[in-house]
Amino acid sequence: MKKFILQRFFLALLTLLGITIIVFSLMHLAPGDPVTTIAGRETDPKIVAAIREEWGFDQPVVIQYFTWLSKALRGDFGMSFINRMNVVELIGTRLPYTLKLNLVASVIGLAIAFPVGIIAAVKKYSLFDYISTFLALLSQSMPSFWLSLMMISFFTARLGLLPSSGSETWKHYIMPATVLGTTWAAGLTRMIRSSMMEVLTEDYVRTARAKGLKESVVVYRHALRNAMVPIATSLAYWIAYLVTGSVIVEVIFALPGIGRLMISSLNNRDYFVVQAVILLTSSAVLVANLAVDVLYVVIDPRIRYD
Amino acid sequence: MKVYIDENSASKLPDDLEMELITDSESATGFKGSWARFKKHKLAVVSMVMVLLLLLMAILAPVLAPYDPDENRPLERLAKPSLAHPFGQDHLGRDILSRVIWGSRVSLSVGFIAGSLSLVVGVVLGALAGYYGGWVDNVIMRIAEIFVTIPQFLLVIAVVAALGPSLNNLMIVIGLTSWNGYARQVRAKVMQIKQLDYIEAAQALGCDDKRIIFKHILPNAVVPIIVMATLNIASVIILESSLTFLGFGAQPPQSTWGSILNEGRTYILRAPHISTYPGLAIMLTVLSFNLMGDGLRDALDPKMKI
């Protein structure tokens, strides 16, 4: 088991290395000199020369990569010359908005997906199952930016109930978090339903029922626990889902979070910020996956690794 | 209480044995049996008809569109839906119905082109990884892991922004980043099939690897590939429209559903109809492909998991 965790850890490091190469290359995909791109509106030749010197842009690409990597490992992602702020600090000021949004969205998503998915599986092929499955599919097929716009046109324009942009009060979070949470819940509900349905046909569930155990014990203790293995895998990708959704939702509802920062940085070609945001979110996904892999051993003692 | 599951339970029985036990027409193999199972899925049949109608609409756009999609009518700007213009008019007075009909061409071609690109890349990489195993497999699966970990949306948007926003760049980048699912499915299938006797026979007869992979192994993987391709088109269309909505896809005057929504966003409070219909078109298209994919999966290979 120790060997397995070490092995997973090593593979994760390898993946991280690959990610850093891709993230680093982004800057060089853009046409033109990366230094002037990064410097943005800063045209003072002294500053431009200083950036070139500091990040080794006068050196071969491989050296540039290692310069960048060693700085990144020490938590230095450079300066955002557009925002006139250190990238890490800049992200620090924006992160709370995204975290708040995602926390509320996750609560909404989990509160919908688990009960609905479990009930749909237990009462399979019932009216509830059909309706909920169809709604989940509908919600998965609905572009989140469209849902956002429709909500604004209804709750803001028609009813005048909710604000359509900004982040000042908790009311500003209702619509974006609902869009994000329900979209995520759609996929998760289907996932939970299908894993529960599979587990509920197993012999040990029949045995548990035959023993006369209460249905709730059978469903939650015997079935759900076993169904958690595939569910946990999909939960690991929850960060990727939410980050993606955050970008769209933050832009539409004018929430000053990481997603909106990402888009404005792309428009301004502020690559140090883009690199840091992608590396940060990818690392978060990586850590979540690693955690789930290790947790499997706890959830499912049958899993053996060699 | 812990329950032990026998890993070698019924699900591991060879497929042909199960086939002998069930003999009614709906479990028949081959095209006839699959078609019978697919027909049972009312929604899947309806959605297949929908997909065909959408394709027809895209092909017949010049005939079907009541107006020139780019014709400005400044006096009728933001006009609400009427008999003459069932979907209303946008900020330049252009007919939205005509724009939605023409937009289907772009959205569907992106779905098919980017989808095919990812299919080819995924199938080739998956086949190589599964057939050769060893370090080839390791390298390919490590790369796949990297692309699973970086949130696809962020990567695509960053690369497209760096290369310069355009529909072509968008298609290529989406195609090159969504091959993961194919690679995994094909790899698993190839690994399973290459151990069978007839492959050994083909090798003994002196077939070269290329012929074995493409002639003898891959035809067995056609079913999961078809199902994945259908579902993949759905996700590509959502991805394309989201990116175009944010301004990183088709550039004016080229218009897609995403770009109509992007333009409509400014007028969401005054003229929500601009955004409503292209969004419905996206939803209907994506839903149709999703339902058709689900139906195909149940019809062709009920045990498949995607």
Coordinates of C-alpha atoms in Angstrom, one line a residue:
Chain A
M1 CA 0.0 0.0 0.0
K2 CA 2.8 2.4 0.9
K3 CA 4.4 1.4 -2.4
F4 CA 1.2 2.1 -4.3
I5 CA 0.8 5.6 -2.8
L6 CA 4.5 6.3 -3.6
Q7 CA 4.0 5.1 -7.1
R8 CA 0.9 7.3 -7.6
F9 CA 2.7 10.2 -6.2
F10 CA 5.6 9.7 -8.6
L11 CA 3.2 9.5 -11.6
A12 CA 1.4 12.6 -10.4
L13 CA 4.7 14.5 -10.4
L14 CA 5.4 13.3 -13.9
T15 CA 2.0 14.5 -15.0
L16 CA 2.7 17.8 -13.3
L17 CA 5.9 18.1 -15.2
G18 CA 4.1 17.6 -18.5
I19 CA 1.5 20.2 -17.5
T20 CA 4.2 22.7 -16.7
I21 CA 5.7 22.2 -20.2
I22 CA 2.4 22.8 -21.9
V23 CA 1.6 25.8 -19.7
F24 CA 5.1 27.3 -20.3
S25 CA 4.7 26.8 -24.1
L26 CA 1.5 28.9 -24.2
M27 CA 3.6 32.0 -24.0
H28 CA 5.6 31.0 -27.1
L29 CA 2.5 30.1 -29.2
A30 CA 1.6 33.7 -29.6
P31 CA 3.2 35.4 -32.5
G32 CA 5.8 38.1 -31.6
D33 CA 8.3 38.6 -28.8
P34 CA 7.0 37.2 -25.5
V35 CA 8.8 39.9 -23.6
T36 CA 7.0 42.8 -25.2
T37 CA 3.7 40.8 -24.9
I38 CA 4.2 40.4 -21.2
A39 CA 5.4 43.9 -20.6
G40 CA 2.0 45.0 -22.1
R41 CA 1.6 48.8 -22.0
E42 CA 5.0 49.1 -20.3
T43 CA 7.2 50.5 -23.0
D44 CA 10.1 51.8 -21.0
P45 CA 13.1 49.9 -22.6
K46 CA 14.8 49.6 -19.2
I47 CA 11.9 47.6 -17.8
V48 CA 11.6 45.5 -20.9
A49 CA 15.3 44.7 -20.8
A50 CA 15.0 43.9 -17.1
I51 CA 12.2 41.4 -17.8
R52 CA 14.2 39.8 -20.6
E53 CA 17.1 39.5 -18.3
E54 CA 15.2 38.2 -15.3
W55 CA 13.2 35.5 -17.1
G56 CA 16.1 34.5 -19.4
F57 CA 14.3 35.4 -22.6
D58 CA 17.7 36.0 -24.2
Q59 CA 18.6 32.3 -23.6
P60 CA 17.5 29.2 -25.4
V61 CA 14.0 28.0 -24.8
V62 CA 15.0 25.0 -22.6
I63 CA 16.9 27.4 -20.2
Q64 CA 13.9 29.7 -20.3
Y65 CA 11.7 26.8 -19.2
F66 CA 13.9 25.9 -16.3
T67 CA 14.2 29.5 -15.2
W68 CA 10.4 29.8 -15.3
L69 CA 9.9 26.4 -13.6
S70 CA 12.3 27.1 -10.8
K71 CA 10.6 30.5 -10.1
A72 CA 7.2 28.9 -10.3
L73 CA 8.2 26.2 -7.8
R74 CA 9.2 29.0 -5.4
G75 CA 5.8 30.6 -5.9
D76 CA 7.0 33.4 -8.2
F77 CA 4.8 33.7 -11.2
G78 CA 6.0 37.1 -12.2
M79 CA 4.3 40.4 -12.5
S80 CA 1.0 41.3 -14.2
F81 CA 2.1 44.6 -15.9
I82 CA -1.5 45.2 -16.9
N83 CA -2.8 45.1 -13.4
R84 CA 0.6 46.4 -11.9
M85 CA 0.5 43.7 -9.4
N86 CA 2.4 40.5 -8.5
V87 CA 0.5 37.6 -10.1
V88 CA 0.3 35.6 -6.9
E89 CA -1.2 38.6 -5.0
L90 CA -3.5 39.3 -7.9
I91 CA -4.9 35.8 -7.8
G92 CA -5.1 36.0 -4.1
T93 CA -7.4 39.0 -4.4
R94 CA -9.7 37.3 -6.9
L95 CA -9.7 33.7 -5.4
P96 CA -12.2 34.4 -2.6
Y97 CA -14.9 35.3 -5.1
T98 CA -14.4 32.1 -7.1
L99 CA -14.2 30.0 -3.9
K100 CA -17.4 31.5 -2.5
L101 CA -19.2 30.9 -5.8
N102 CA -17.9 27.3 -6.1
L103 CA -18.7 26.5 -2.5
V104 CA -22.3 27.5 -2.9
A105 CA -22.5 25.8 -6.3
S106 CA -21.1 22.6 -4.8
V107 CA -23.6 22.5 -2.0
I108 CA -26.4 23.0 -4.5
G109 CA -25.0 20.4 -6.8
L110 CA -24.6 17.8 -4.0
A111 CA -27.9 18.6 -2.5
I112 CA -29.6 17.8 -5.8
A113 CA -27.5 15.0 -7.2
F114 CA -27.3 12.6 -4.2
P115 CA -31.0 12.4 -3.2
V116 CA -32.3 12.5 -6.8
G117 CA -29.7 10.0 -8.1
I118 CA -30.4 7.6 -5.3
I119 CA -34.2 7.8 -5.4
A120 CA -34.1 7.4 -9.2
A121 CA -32.0 4.3 -8.9
V122 CA -34.1 2.7 -6.1
K123 CA -37.4 3.5 -7.9
K124 CA -36.0 2.7 -11.4
Y125 CA -38.3 3.1 -14.3
S126 CA -40.8 5.0 -12.2
L127 CA -42.2 8.4 -13.2
F128 CA -39.7 10.1 -10.9
D129 CA -36.9 8.2 -12.6
Y130 CA -38.0 9.2 -16.1
I131 CA -38.6 12.8 -15.2
S132 CA -35.4 13.3 -13.3
T133 CA -33.2 11.5 -15.9
F134 CA -34.7 13.6 -18.6
L135 CA -34.2 16.8 -16.7
A136 CA -30.6 15.9 -16.0
L137 CA -30.0 15.2 -19.7
L138 CA -31.7 18.5 -20.6
S139 CA -29.6 20.4 -18.1
Q140 CA -26.5 18.7 -19.4
S141 CA -27.4 19.8 -23.0
M142 CA -28.1 23.3 -21.9
P143 CA -25.2 25.7 -22.5
S144 CA -24.6 27.4 -19.1
F145 CA -24.2 30.8 -20.7
W146 CA -27.7 30.5 -22.2
L147 CA -29.2 29.4 -18.9
S148 CA -27.5 32.4 -17.3
L149 CA -28.9 34.8 -19.9
M150 CA -32.4 33.4 -19.5
M151 CA -32.3 33.7 -15.8
I152 CA -31.2 37.3 -16.0
S153 CA -34.0 38.0 -18.5
F154 CA -36.5 36.4 -16.1
F155 CA -35.3 37.3 -12.6
T156 CA -33.7 40.7 -13.3
A157 CA -35.6 42.1 -16.3
R158 CA -39.0 40.7 -15.7
L159 CA -39.3 40.2 -11.9
G160 CA -36.7 42.7 -10.8
L161 CA -35.8 40.2 -8.0
L162 CA -32.1 39.6 -8.4
P163 CA -29.1 41.7 -9.4
S164 CA -27.6 40.7 -12.7
S165 CA -24.0 41.8 -12.1
G166 CA -21.6 42.4 -9.3
S167 CA -20.6 40.7 -6.1
E168 CA -21.6 43.1 -3.3
T169 CA -24.3 41.1 -1.5
W170 CA -25.2 37.4 -1.1
K171 CA -28.0 38.0 -3.6
H172 CA -25.4 38.5 -6.3
Y173 CA -24.3 34.9 -5.9
I174 CA -27.8 33.3 -6.2
M175 CA -28.0 33.1 -10.0
P176 CA -24.4 32.3 -10.8
A177 CA -24.2 29.6 -8.1
T178 CA -27.5 28.1 -9.2
V179 CA -26.4 27.9 -12.9
L180 CA -23.1 26.3 -11.9
G181 CA -24.6 24.0 -9.3
T182 CA -27.4 22.6 -11.4
T183 CA -25.2 22.1 -14.5
W184 CA -22.8 20.1 -12.4
A185 CA -25.6 18.3 -10.6
A186 CA -26.9 17.0 -13.9
G187 CA -23.9 14.9 -14.8
L188 CA -23.4 13.8 -11.2
T189 CA -27.1 12.7 -10.9
R190 CA -26.8 10.4 -13.9
M191 CA -23.5 9.0 -12.6
I192 CA -25.0 8.3 -9.1
R193 CA -28.1 6.8 -10.6
S194 CA -26.2 4.4 -12.9
S195 CA -23.7 3.3 -10.2
M196 CA -26.5 2.8 -7.7
M197 CA -28.6 0.8 -10.2
E198 CA -25.7 -1.5 -10.9
V199 CA -24.9 -2.1 -7.2
L200 CA -28.6 -2.7 -6.3
T201 CA -28.7 -5.8 -8.5
E202 CA -25.8 -7.4 -6.7
D203 CA -26.3 -10.6 -4.8
Y204 CA -25.2 -9.1 -1.5
V205 CA -28.0 -6.5 -1.7
R206 CA -30.5 -9.3 -2.3
T207 CA -29.0 -11.1 0.7
A208 CA -29.3 -8.0 2.8
R209 CA -32.9 -7.6 1.9
A210 CA -33.6 -11.3 2.4
K211 CA -32.2 -11.0 5.9
G212 CA -35.0 -8.5 6.6
L213 CA -32.9 -5.5 6.9
K214 CA -34.6 -2.2 6.7
E215 CA -34.7 -0.8 3.1
S216 CA -32.8 2.4 4.3
V217 CA -30.0 0.3 5.7
V218 CA -29.8 -1.7 2.5
V219 CA -29.7 1.4 0.3
Y220 CA -27.4 3.6 2.3
R221 CA -25.1 1.1 4.1
H222 CA -24.9 -1.7 1.6
A223 CA -25.5 -0.2 -1.8
L224 CA -24.3 3.4 -1.5
R225 CA -21.0 2.5 0.0
N226 CA -20.2 0.2 -2.8
A227 CA -21.5 2.6 -5.4
M228 CA -19.2 5.3 -4.0
V229 CA -16.1 4.0 -5.8
P230 CA -17.1 5.2 -9.3
I231 CA -18.9 8.2 -7.9
A232 CA -15.7 9.3 -6.1
T233 CA -13.8 9.2 -9.4
S234 CA -16.2 11.6 -11.0
L235 CA -16.2 13.8 -7.9
A236 CA -12.4 14.2 -8.4
Y237 CA -13.1 16.0 -11.7
W238 CA -15.5 18.4 -9.9
I239 CA -12.8 21.0 -9.7
A240 CA -12.3 21.0 -13.5
Y241 CA -16.1 21.2 -14.0
L242 CA -16.6 24.1 -11.6
V243 CA -13.6 26.0 -12.9
T244 CA -14.9 25.8 -16.4
G245 CA -18.3 26.9 -15.4
S246 CA -16.8 29.6 -13.2
V247 CA -15.2 31.2 -16.3
I248 CA -18.5 31.6 -18.1
V249 CA -20.6 32.5 -15.2
E250 CA -18.2 35.0 -13.7
V251 CA -18.0 36.8 -17.1
I252 CA -21.7 37.0 -17.5
F253 CA -22.5 38.0 -13.9
A254 CA -19.5 40.3 -13.6
L255 CA -18.1 38.5 -10.6
P256 CA -14.4 39.5 -10.1
G257 CA -13.1 35.9 -9.6
I258 CA -10.4 33.8 -11.2
G259 CA -12.4 32.9 -14.3
R260 CA -13.0 36.5 -15.2
L261 CA -9.4 37.3 -14.5
M262 CA -8.4 34.5 -16.9
I263 CA -10.5 35.9 -19.7
S264 CA -9.4 39.5 -19.3
S265 CA -5.8 38.4 -19.1
L266 CA -6.2 36.5 -22.3
N267 CA -7.6 39.5 -24.0
N268 CA -4.7 41.6 -22.7
R269 CA -2.2 38.9 -23.5
D270 CA -1.1 39.0 -19.9
Y271 CA 0.5 35.5 -20.1
F272 CA 2.0 35.3 -16.6
V273 CA -1.5 35.4 -15.2
V274 CA -2.9 32.9 -17.7
Q275 CA 0.0 30.5 -16.9
A276 CA -0.5 30.8 -13.2
V277 CA -4.3 30.3 -13.4
I278 CA -4.0 27.2 -15.5
L279 CA -1.2 25.7 -13.5
L280 CA -3.1 26.4 -10.3
T281 CA -6.3 24.8 -11.4
S282 CA -4.6 21.8 -13.0
S283 CA -2.7 21.2 -9.8
A284 CA -5.9 21.3 -7.9
V285 CA -7.4 18.6 -10.2
L286 CA -4.2 16.6 -9.9
V287 CA -4.3 16.7 -6.1
A288 CA -8.0 15.8 -6.0
N289 CA -7.3 12.8 -8.3
L290 CA -4.4 11.7 -6.1
A291 CA -6.6 12.0 -3.0
V292 CA -9.4 9.9 -4.5
D293 CA -6.9 7.2 -5.6
V294 CA -5.6 7.0 -2.1
L295 CA -9.1 7.2 -0.6
Y296 CA -10.2 4.2 -2.7
V297 CA -8.3 2.0 -0.3
V298 CA -10.4 3.4 2.5
I299 CA -13.7 3.3 0.6
D300 CA -13.1 -0.2 -0.9
P301 CA -10.8 -2.4 1.0
R302 CA -11.0 -5.0 -1.8
I303 CA -8.9 -2.9 -4.1
R304 CA -5.4 -4.3 -4.2
Y305 CA -2.6 -2.7 -5.9
D306 CA 0.5 -4.2 -7.3
Chain B
M1 CA -20.6 -4.6 8.1
K2 CA -18.4 -5.5 5.1
V3 CA -19.7 -7.5 2.3
Y4 CA -17.4 -9.5 0.1
I5 CA -18.0 -9.4 -3.7
D6 CA -16.9 -12.3 -5.7
E7 CA -14.8 -10.8 -8.5
N8 CA -15.5 -13.8 -10.7
S9 CA -19.3 -13.5 -10.6
A10 CA -21.6 -13.9 -13.5
S11 CA -20.6 -10.7 -15.3
K12 CA -17.4 -12.3 -16.2
L13 CA -19.0 -15.1 -18.2
P14 CA -17.9 -15.3 -21.8
D15 CA -20.2 -13.2 -24.0
D16 CA -21.2 -16.0 -26.3
L17 CA -22.5 -18.1 -23.4
E18 CA -24.9 -15.4 -22.3
M19 CA -26.1 -15.1 -25.9
E20 CA -27.1 -18.8 -25.9
L21 CA -29.1 -18.4 -22.7
I22 CA -31.2 -15.5 -24.0
T23 CA -32.9 -16.1 -27.2
D24 CA -35.7 -13.6 -27.8
S25 CA -35.4 -11.3 -30.8
E26 CA -34.3 -8.3 -28.8
S27 CA -31.1 -9.9 -27.7
A28 CA -30.3 -11.1 -31.2
T29 CA -26.9 -10.1 -32.5
G30 CA -26.0 -8.2 -35.6
F31 CA -27.7 -5.3 -37.2
K32 CA -31.3 -6.7 -36.9
G33 CA -31.0 -7.2 -33.1
S34 CA -29.4 -3.8 -32.5
W35 CA -32.0 -2.1 -34.6
A36 CA -34.7 -3.8 -32.6
R37 CA -33.2 -2.6 -29.4
F38 CA -32.6 0.9 -30.7
K39 CA -36.3 1.1 -31.9
K40 CA -37.4 0.3 -28.4
H41 CA -35.9 3.6 -27.3
K42 CA -38.6 6.0 -28.4
L43 CA -36.5 9.0 -27.4
A44 CA -33.5 7.8 -29.2
V45 CA -35.5 7.3 -32.4
V46 CA -37.0 10.7 -32.1
S47 CA -33.6 12.2 -31.5
M48 CA -32.1 10.4 -34.5
V49 CA -34.9 12.0 -36.6
M50 CA -34.1 15.3 -35.0
V51 CA -30.4 14.9 -35.9
L52 CA -31.3 14.1 -39.5
L53 CA -33.6 17.1 -39.7
L54 CA -30.9 19.4 -38.3
L55 CA -28.5 18.1 -40.9
L56 CA -31.1 18.7 -43.6
M57 CA -31.7 22.2 -42.3
A58 CA -27.9 23.0 -42.5
I59 CA -27.7 21.6 -46.0
L60 CA -30.8 23.4 -47.2
A61 CA -30.1 26.7 -45.4
P62 CA -30.1 28.8 -48.6
V63 CA -33.6 27.5 -49.4
L64 CA -35.1 27.4 -45.9
A65 CA -33.9 30.8 -44.6
P66 CA -36.7 33.3 -45.3
Y67 CA -34.3 36.3 -45.4
D68 CA -30.7 37.1 -46.1
P69 CA -29.1 36.5 -42.7
D70 CA -26.8 39.5 -43.1
E71 CA -29.3 42.0 -44.4
N72 CA -29.5 45.0 -42.0
R73 CA -32.9 46.7 -41.4
P74 CA -31.9 49.6 -39.1
L75 CA -35.6 50.7 -38.7
E76 CA -36.5 47.3 -37.3
R77 CA -33.7 46.9 -34.9
L78 CA -34.5 44.7 -31.8
A79 CA -38.0 44.0 -33.2
K80 CA -39.9 41.4 -31.2
P81 CA -41.0 38.1 -32.8
S82 CA -43.8 38.7 -35.3
L83 CA -45.4 36.8 -38.1
A84 CA -42.9 38.1 -40.6
H85 CA -40.0 37.4 -38.3
P86 CA -40.9 34.5 -36.0
F87 CA -37.7 34.7 -34.0
G88 CA -37.6 38.5 -34.0
Q89 CA -34.7 40.8 -35.2
D90 CA -31.4 41.7 -33.7
H91 CA -29.6 45.0 -33.0
L92 CA -29.0 45.5 -36.7
G93 CA -32.5 44.4 -37.7
R94 CA -31.3 41.1 -39.1
D95 CA -33.7 38.2 -39.1
I96 CA -32.8 35.9 -36.3
L97 CA -34.6 32.8 -37.7
S98 CA -32.4 33.1 -40.9
R99 CA -29.3 33.6 -38.8
V100 CA -30.1 30.5 -36.6
I101 CA -30.7 28.4 -39.8
W102 CA -27.4 29.6 -41.3
G103 CA -25.6 29.2 -38.0
S104 CA -26.5 25.5 -37.9
R105 CA -24.0 25.0 -40.8
V106 CA -21.1 26.3 -38.8
S107 CA -22.0 24.7 -35.5
L108 CA -22.6 21.3 -37.0
S109 CA -19.5 21.4 -39.2
V110 CA -17.4 22.3 -36.2
G111 CA -19.0 19.3 -34.4
F112 CA -18.2 16.9 -37.2
I113 CA -14.7 18.3 -38.1
A114 CA -13.4 18.7 -34.6
G115 CA -15.1 15.5 -33.6
S116 CA -13.5 13.5 -36.5
L117 CA -10.1 14.9 -35.7
S118 CA -10.3 13.8 -32.1
L119 CA -11.6 10.4 -33.2
V120 CA -8.7 9.8 -35.5
V121 CA -6.1 11.0 -33.0
G122 CA -7.7 9.0 -30.2
V123 CA -8.2 5.8 -32.1
V124 CA -4.7 5.7 -33.5
L125 CA -3.1 6.5 -30.1
G126 CA -5.4 4.1 -28.3
A127 CA -4.6 1.3 -30.8
L128 CA -0.9 1.9 -30.6
A129 CA -1.0 1.9 -26.8
G130 CA -3.1 -1.2 -26.6
Y131 CA -1.3 -3.2 -29.2
Y132 CA 2.3 -2.5 -28.4
G133 CA 2.0 -2.0 -24.6
G134 CA 5.2 -1.4 -22.7
W135 CA 6.8 2.0 -23.0
V136 CA 4.6 3.0 -26.0
D137 CA 1.6 2.5 -23.8
N138 CA 3.2 4.3 -20.9
V139 CA 4.1 7.3 -22.9
I140 CA 0.7 7.6 -24.6
M141 CA -1.2 7.1 -21.4
R142 CA 1.0 9.7 -19.5
I143 CA 0.2 12.2 -22.3
A144 CA -3.5 11.3 -22.0
E145 CA -3.3 11.9 -18.3
I146 CA -1.9 15.3 -18.8
F147 CA -4.8 16.3 -21.0
V148 CA -7.3 14.9 -18.6
T149 CA -5.8 16.9 -15.8
I150 CA -5.6 20.3 -17.4
P151 CA -9.2 21.6 -17.6
Q152 CA -9.9 21.3 -21.3
F153 CA -11.9 24.5 -21.5
L154 CA -9.0 26.6 -20.0
L155 CA -6.5 24.9 -22.3
V156 CA -8.5 25.4 -25.4
I157 CA -9.4 29.0 -24.7
A158 CA -5.7 29.8 -23.8
V159 CA -4.3 28.2 -26.9
V160 CA -6.9 29.7 -29.2
A161 CA -6.3 33.1 -27.7
A162 CA -2.6 32.8 -28.2
L163 CA -2.8 31.6 -31.8
G164 CA -5.4 34.2 -32.6
P165 CA -9.2 33.6 -32.3
S166 CA -10.7 32.0 -35.4
L167 CA -13.0 29.1 -36.1
N168 CA -10.3 27.0 -37.7
N169 CA -7.9 27.4 -34.8
L170 CA -10.8 26.5 -32.5
M171 CA -11.7 23.3 -34.4
I172 CA -8.1 22.1 -34.5
V173 CA -7.5 22.8 -30.8
I174 CA -10.7 21.2 -29.7
G175 CA -9.9 18.2 -31.9
L176 CA -6.4 17.8 -30.5
T177 CA -7.6 18.0 -26.9
S178 CA -10.6 15.8 -26.8
W179 CA -9.2 12.4 -27.9
N180 CA -8.9 11.0 -24.4
G181 CA -12.1 9.1 -24.2
Y182 CA -11.4 7.4 -27.6
A183 CA -7.9 6.5 -26.7
R184 CA -8.9 4.9 -23.4
Q185 CA -11.8 2.9 -24.9
V186 CA -9.8 1.7 -27.9
R187 CA -6.8 0.8 -25.9
A188 CA -8.9 -1.4 -23.5
K189 CA -10.6 -3.1 -26.4
V190 CA -7.4 -3.7 -28.3
M191 CA -5.7 -5.1 -25.2
Q192 CA -8.6 -7.5 -24.7
I193 CA -8.8 -8.6 -28.4
K194 CA -5.1 -9.0 -29.1
Q195 CA -4.9 -12.0 -26.7
L196 CA -7.5 -13.9 -28.7
D197 CA -6.5 -16.9 -30.8
Y198 CA -7.3 -15.5 -34.2
I199 CA -4.9 -12.6 -33.7
E200 CA -2.2 -15.1 -32.9
A201 CA -3.2 -17.0 -36.1
A202 CA -2.9 -13.8 -38.1
Q203 CA 0.5 -13.1 -36.7
A204 CA 1.6 -16.7 -37.4
L205 CA 0.4 -16.2 -41.0
G206 CA 2.8 -13.3 -41.3
C207 CA 0.4 -10.3 -41.2
D208 CA 2.1 -7.1 -40.4
D209 CA 1.1 -5.0 -37.4
K210 CA -0.7 -2.4 -39.4
R211 CA -2.9 -5.0 -41.0
I212 CA -3.6 -6.8 -37.8
I213 CA -4.5 -3.5 -36.0
F214 CA -6.7 -2.1 -38.7
K215 CA -8.2 -5.2 -40.3
H216 CA -8.5 -7.6 -37.4
I217 CA -8.7 -5.6 -34.2
L218 CA -10.2 -2.2 -34.8
P219 CA -13.4 -3.5 -36.5
N220 CA -14.3 -4.9 -33.0
A221 CA -14.0 -1.5 -31.5
V222 CA -16.4 0.2 -33.9
V223 CA -19.4 0.0 -31.5
P224 CA -17.8 2.0 -28.7
I225 CA -16.3 4.4 -31.2
I226 CA -19.7 5.2 -32.8
V227 CA -21.3 5.8 -29.5
M228 CA -18.5 8.0 -28.3
A229 CA -18.4 9.9 -31.5
T230 CA -22.1 10.7 -31.1
L231 CA -21.7 11.9 -27.5
N232 CA -18.5 13.7 -28.5
I233 CA -20.2 15.8 -31.2
A234 CA -22.6 17.0 -28.5
S235 CA -19.8 18.1 -26.2
V236 CA -17.9 19.7 -29.0
I237 CA -20.9 21.8 -30.0
I238 CA -21.4 23.0 -26.5
L239 CA -17.6 23.8 -26.2
E240 CA -17.6 25.6 -29.5
S241 CA -20.6 27.7 -28.7
S242 CA -19.2 28.6 -25.2
L243 CA -15.9 29.7 -26.6
T244 CA -17.5 31.7 -29.5
F245 CA -19.8 33.2 -26.9
L246 CA -16.8 34.5 -25.0
G247 CA -15.3 35.8 -28.2
F248 CA -12.7 33.2 -28.9
G249 CA -14.3 31.4 -31.9
A250 CA -15.9 32.5 -35.1
Q251 CA -15.2 36.2 -35.8
P252 CA -17.8 38.4 -37.5
P253 CA -19.1 38.4 -40.2
Q254 CA -19.1 34.6 -39.8
S255 CA -21.9 33.8 -37.4
T256 CA -22.6 30.7 -35.3
W257 CA -25.2 30.1 -32.6
G258 CA -22.6 31.1 -30.0
S259 CA -21.9 34.4 -31.7
I260 CA -25.5 35.3 -32.1
L261 CA -25.8 34.8 -28.3
N262 CA -22.7 36.9 -27.8
E263 CA -24.3 39.8 -29.6
G264 CA -27.6 39.3 -27.9
R265 CA -26.0 39.4 -24.5
T266 CA -25.7 43.2 -24.6
Y267 CA -29.5 43.5 -25.2
I268 CA -30.6 40.7 -22.7
L269 CA -32.6 43.1 -20.6
R270 CA -34.4 44.8 -23.5
A271 CA -34.5 42.1 -26.1
P272 CA -34.1 38.6 -24.7
H273 CA -35.5 37.0 -27.8
I274 CA -32.2 37.5 -29.6
S275 CA -30.5 35.1 -27.1
T276 CA -33.5 32.8 -26.6
Y277 CA -33.7 31.1 -30.0
P278 CA -30.0 30.4 -30.8
G279 CA -29.7 28.9 -27.3
L280 CA -32.7 26.7 -27.9
A281 CA -31.1 25.6 -31.1
I282 CA -27.9 24.6 -29.3
M283 CA -29.8 22.8 -26.6
L284 CA -32.0 20.9 -29.0
T285 CA -29.0 19.8 -31.1
V286 CA -26.9 18.8 -28.1
L287 CA -29.8 17.0 -26.5
S288 CA -30.5 15.1 -29.8
F289 CA -26.9 13.9 -30.1
N290 CA -26.8 13.0 -26.4
L291 CA -30.1 11.0 -26.6
M292 CA -29.0 9.3 -29.8
G293 CA -25.7 8.4 -28.2
D294 CA -27.4 6.9 -25.2
G295 CA -29.8 5.0 -27.4
L296 CA -27.0 3.6 -29.6
R297 CA -25.1 2.5 -26.5
D298 CA -28.0 0.6 -25.1
A299 CA -28.8 -0.9 -28.5
L300 CA -25.3 -1.9 -29.6
D301 CA -23.5 -2.7 -26.3
P302 CA -25.6 -2.4 -23.2
K303 CA -22.6 -3.3 -21.0
M304 CA -20.5 -0.4 -22.3
K305 CA -19.6 2.3 -19.8
I306 CA -18.8 5.8 -21.0

